[in-house]
mmCIF file of C-alpha atoms in Angstrom:
data_model
loop_
_atom_site.group_PDB
_atom_site.id
_atom_site.type_symbol
_atom_site.label_atom_id
_atom_site.label_comp_id
_atom_site.label_asym_id
_atom_site.label_seq_id
_atom_site.Cartn_x
_atom_site.Cartn_y
_atom_site.Cartn_z
ATOM 1 C CA UNK Z 75 3.454 5.779 27.490
ATOM 2 C CA UNK Z 76 1.456 3.592 25.114
ATOM 3 C CA UNK Z 77 2.443 3.050 21.498
ATOM 4 C CA UNK Z 78 -0.690 4.864 20.300
ATOM 5 C CA UNK Z 79 0.033 7.889 22.515
ATOM 6 C CA UNK Z 80 3.576 8.031 21.140
ATOM 7 C CA UNK Z 81 2.307 8.010 17.564
ATOM 8 C CA UNK Z 82 -0.311 10.696 18.291
ATOM 9 C CA UNK Z 83 2.322 12.979 19.826
ATOM 10 C CA UNK Z 84 4.796 12.221 17.059
ATOM 11 C CA UNK Z 85 2.317 12.896 14.246
ATOM 12 C CA UNK Z 86 1.118 16.137 15.823
ATOM 13 C CA UNK Z 87 4.676 17.409 16.253
ATOM 14 C CA UNK Z 88 5.539 16.442 12.675
ATOM 15 C CA UNK Z 89 2.321 18.064 11.393
ATOM 16 C CA UNK Z 90 2.939 21.331 13.197
ATOM 17 C CA UNK Z 91 6.569 21.419 12.060
ATOM 18 C CA UNK Z 92 5.501 20.626 8.493
ATOM 19 C CA UNK Z 93 2.815 23.307 8.409
ATOM 20 C CA UNK Z 94 5.172 25.919 9.860
ATOM 21 C CA UNK Z 95 7.682 25.043 7.144
ATOM 22 C CA UNK Z 96 4.998 25.506 4.510
ATOM 23 C CA UNK Z 97 4.595 29.217 5.166
ATOM 24 C CA UNK Z 98 7.168 29.996 2.490
ATOM 25 C CA UNK Z 99 5.363 27.873 -0.093
ATOM 26 C CA UNK Z 100 2.015 29.483 0.709
ATOM 27 C CA UNK Z 101 3.612 32.935 0.332
ATOM 28 C CA UNK Z 102 4.966 31.879 -3.071
ATOM 29 C CA UNK Z 103 1.489 30.644 -3.964
ATOM 30 C CA UNK Z 104 -0.058 34.054 -3.374
ATOM 31 C CA UNK Z 105 2.852 35.847 -5.039
ATOM 32 C CA UNK Z 106 2.595 33.724 -8.176
ATOM 33 C CA UNK Z 107 -1.169 34.135 -8.289
ATOM 34 C CA UNK Z 108 -0.804 37.907 -8.162
ATOM 35 C CA UNK Z 109 1.916 37.798 -10.834
ATOM 36 C CA UNK Z 110 -0.285 35.741 -13.158
ATOM 37 C CA UNK Z 111 -3.140 38.208 -12.835
ATOM 38 C CA UNK Z 112 -0.870 41.199 -13.532
ATOM 39 C CA UNK Z 113 0.947 39.852 -16.605
ATOM 40 C CA UNK Z 114 -0.939 39.243 -19.798
ATOM 41 C CA UNK Z 115 1.831 37.684 -21.891
ATOM 42 C CA UNK Z 116 1.568 34.251 -20.302
ATOM 43 C CA UNK Z 117 -0.470 31.733 -22.238
ATOM 44 C CA UNK Z 118 -3.768 30.529 -20.803
ATOM 45 C CA UNK Z 119 -2.678 26.873 -20.790
ATOM 46 C CA UNK Z 120 0.396 27.664 -18.716
ATOM 47 C CA UNK Z 121 -1.669 29.808 -16.348
ATOM 48 C CA UNK Z 122 -4.167 27.014 -15.814
ATOM 49 C CA UNK Z 123 -1.362 24.487 -15.208
ATOM 50 C CA UNK Z 124 0.238 26.759 -12.646
ATOM 51 C CA UNK Z 125 -3.125 27.334 -10.984
ATOM 52 C CA UNK Z 126 -3.734 23.601 -10.752
ATOM 53 C CA UNK Z 127 -0.266 22.882 -9.338
ATOM 54 C CA UNK Z 128 -0.515 25.739 -6.825
ATOM 55 C CA UNK Z 129 -3.947 24.606 -5.725
ATOM 56 C CA UNK Z 130 -2.715 21.016 -5.356
ATOM 57 C CA UNK Z 131 0.192 22.100 -3.177
ATOM 58 C CA UNK Z 132 -2.032 24.348 -1.062
ATOM 59 C CA UNK Z 133 -4.578 21.522 -0.719
ATOM 60 C CA UNK Z 134 -1.791 19.134 0.333
ATOM 61 C CA UNK Z 135 -0.792 21.426 3.177
ATOM 62 C CA UNK Z 136 -4.389 21.716 4.339
ATOM 63 C CA UNK Z 137 -4.678 17.907 4.295
ATOM 64 C CA UNK Z 138 -1.470 17.592 6.306
ATOM 65 C CA UNK Z 139 -2.776 20.058 8.856
ATOM 66 C CA UNK Z 140 -6.086 18.202 9.103
ATOM 67 C CA UNK Z 141 -4.768 14.636 9.266
ATOM 68 C CA UNK Z 142 -1.545 15.129 11.223
ATOM 69 C CA UNK Z 143 -2.694 17.705 13.774
ATOM 70 C CA UNK Z 144 -6.469 17.318 14.049
ATOM 71 C CA UNK Z 145 -7.079 13.637 13.185
ATOM 72 C CA UNK Z 146 -3.831 11.667 13.711
ATOM 73 C CA UNK Z 147 -5.845 8.584 14.734
ATOM 74 C CA UNK Z 148 -6.912 8.144 11.098
ATOM 75 C CA UNK Z 149 -3.273 7.907 10.010
ATOM 76 C CA UNK Z 150 -2.434 5.513 12.842
ATOM 77 C CA UNK Z 151 -5.375 3.251 11.998
ATOM 78 C CA UNK Z 152 -4.840 3.383 8.223
ATOM 79 C CA UNK Z 153 -1.099 2.677 8.306
ATOM 80 C CA UNK Z 154 -1.421 0.373 11.354
ATOM 81 C CA UNK Z 155 1.434 2.182 13.052
ATOM 82 C CA UNK Z 156 0.575 0.848 16.497
ATOM 83 C CA UNK Z 157 0.693 -2.791 15.344
ATOM 84 C CA UNK Z 158 3.739 -5.027 15.308
ATOM 85 C CA UNK Z 159 5.210 -3.930 18.636
ATOM 86 C CA UNK Z 160 6.002 -6.608 21.183
ATOM 87 C CA UNK Z 161 4.827 -4.534 24.138
ATOM 88 C CA UNK Z 162 1.832 -2.235 24.505
ATOM 89 C CA UNK Z 163 3.778 0.337 26.511
ATOM 90 C CA UNK Z 164 7.085 1.943 25.684
ATOM 91 C CA UNK Z 165 9.598 1.482 28.476
ATOM 92 C CA UNK Z 166 12.786 3.279 27.576
ATOM 93 C CA UNK Z 167 15.072 1.854 30.237
ATOM 94 C CA UNK Z 168 14.535 -1.874 29.593
ATOM 95 C CA UNK Z 169 14.552 -2.506 25.863
ATOM 96 C CA UNK Z 170 17.299 -1.223 23.550
ATOM 97 C CA UNK Z 171 15.396 -2.225 20.396
ATOM 98 C CA UNK Z 172 12.510 0.062 21.395
ATOM 99 C CA UNK Z 173 14.921 2.959 21.761
ATOM 100 C CA UNK Z 174 16.495 2.167 18.379
ATOM 101 C CA UNK Z 175 13.071 1.898 16.774
ATOM 102 C CA UNK Z 176 11.987 5.260 18.197
ATOM 103 C CA UNK Z 177 15.247 6.805 16.988
ATOM 104 C CA UNK Z 178 14.742 5.409 13.457
ATOM 105 C CA UNK Z 179 11.160 6.704 13.404
ATOM 106 C CA UNK Z 180 12.247 10.141 14.607
ATOM 107 C CA UNK Z 181 15.034 10.347 12.040
ATOM 108 C CA UNK Z 182 12.652 9.284 9.272
ATOM 109 C CA UNK Z 183 10.058 11.795 10.412
ATOM 110 C CA UNK Z 184 12.533 14.653 10.533
ATOM 111 C CA UNK Z 185 13.891 13.692 7.114
ATOM 112 C CA UNK Z 186 10.353 13.618 5.712
ATOM 113 C CA UNK Z 187 9.443 16.971 7.229
ATOM 114 C CA UNK Z 188 12.656 18.428 5.835
ATOM 115 C CA UNK Z 189 12.469 16.958 2.345
ATOM 116 C CA UNK Z 190 8.768 17.074 1.418
ATOM 117 C CA UNK Z 191 8.420 20.887 1.586
ATOM 118 C CA UNK Z 192 11.660 21.189 -0.421
ATOM 119 C CA UNK Z 193 10.213 18.813 -2.997
ATOM 120 C CA UNK Z 194 6.997 20.846 -3.218
ATOM 121 C CA UNK Z 195 9.002 24.079 -3.469
ATOM 122 C CA UNK Z 196 11.217 22.654 -6.233
ATOM 123 C CA UNK Z 197 8.239 21.362 -8.220
ATOM 124 C CA UNK Z 198 6.481 24.701 -7.779
ATOM 125 C CA UNK Z 199 9.584 26.583 -9.003
ATOM 126 C CA UNK Z 200 9.818 24.202 -11.966
ATOM 127 C CA UNK Z 201 6.283 25.078 -13.043
ATOM 128 C CA UNK Z 202 6.996 28.777 -12.564
ATOM 129 C CA UNK Z 203 10.006 28.559 -14.906
ATOM 130 C CA UNK Z 204 7.843 27.223 -17.755
ATOM 131 C CA UNK Z 205 10.752 25.189 -19.118
ATOM 132 C CA UNK Z 206 11.349 21.622 -20.102
ATOM 133 C CA UNK Z 207 12.753 19.261 -17.486
ATOM 134 C CA UNK Z 208 15.978 18.594 -19.394
ATOM 135 C CA UNK Z 209 16.662 22.345 -19.693
ATOM 136 C CA UNK Z 210 15.826 23.071 -16.063
ATOM 137 C CA UNK Z 211 19.074 23.762 -14.141
ATOM 138 C CA UNK Z 212 17.733 22.519 -10.802
ATOM 139 C CA UNK Z 213 16.225 19.261 -12.053
ATOM 140 C CA UNK Z 214 18.718 17.280 -9.997
ATOM 141 C CA UNK Z 215 17.348 18.879 -6.822
ATOM 142 C CA UNK Z 216 13.843 17.705 -7.657
ATOM 143 C CA UNK Z 217 15.149 14.147 -8.024
ATOM 144 C CA UNK Z 218 17.217 14.477 -4.847
ATOM 145 C CA UNK Z 219 14.253 15.750 -2.802
ATOM 146 C CA UNK Z 220 12.031 13.017 -4.213
ATOM 147 C CA UNK Z 221 14.544 10.299 -3.261
ATOM 148 C CA UNK Z 222 15.032 11.815 0.190
ATOM 149 C CA UNK Z 223 11.258 11.857 0.736
ATOM 150 C CA UNK Z 224 10.962 8.218 -0.333
ATOM 151 C CA UNK Z 225 13.836 7.163 1.966
ATOM 152 C CA UNK Z 226 12.247 9.052 4.868
ATOM 153 C CA UNK Z 227 8.927 7.321 4.236
ATOM 154 C CA UNK Z 228 10.657 3.940 4.159
ATOM 155 C CA UNK Z 229 12.415 4.706 7.457
ATOM 156 C CA UNK Z 230 9.070 5.566 9.032
ATOM 157 C CA UNK Z 231 7.232 2.499 7.821
ATOM 158 C CA UNK Z 232 10.013 -0.119 8.070
ATOM 159 C CA UNK Z 233 11.572 0.780 11.409
ATOM 160 C CA UNK Z 234 11.262 -2.768 12.749
ATOM 161 C CA UNK Z 235 13.244 -4.209 9.806
ATOM 162 C CA UNK Z 236 15.913 -1.528 10.105
ATOM 163 C CA UNK Z 237 16.302 -2.201 13.842
ATOM 164 C CA UNK Z 238 16.688 -5.920 13.109
ATOM 165 C CA UNK Z 239 19.466 -5.154 10.607
ATOM 166 C CA UNK Z 240 21.195 -2.843 13.104
ATOM 167 C CA UNK Z 241 20.969 -5.450 15.870
ATOM 168 C CA UNK Z 242 22.332 -8.171 13.544
ATOM 169 C CA UNK Z 243 25.360 -6.055 12.752
ATOM 170 C CA UNK Z 244 25.748 -5.221 16.436
ATOM 171 C CA UNK Z 245 25.916 -8.901 17.359
ATOM 172 C CA UNK Z 246 28.521 -9.712 14.665
#
């Protein structure tokens, strides 16, 4: 299997998993939209802010579906994911660093797919509450999901460095 084929398969699997996990957020989007049309006590500024945030989240999921599932080559070319490998083909039985690198990428991808929808859901719930951040009881979860998403992204993009650190500690 070539490096590019691995990344195409990986991005498509992540995209499908991500979009399937977004069903709950999309349902909340339609529920909140209906609620805003029914109630008249909410201020217009708050309604417009909620509309903008809901539309941004919905648009993000459509972009993920498009780029991860339909056009993963754009992501691979933009982030240069297929560059920096010593070999063009992945041979799993010869090179332990390739296996470690694939494992780090998979862990980062699963973390990202797990944390990003939670982050979007938490931000969406924050805007639904119409409260200040310091008075919001679940503000720590927003920060936690944001940090988890950033760590997952760093695992995905810096897998070679992480494997080097693991192999250094293995040799000591």
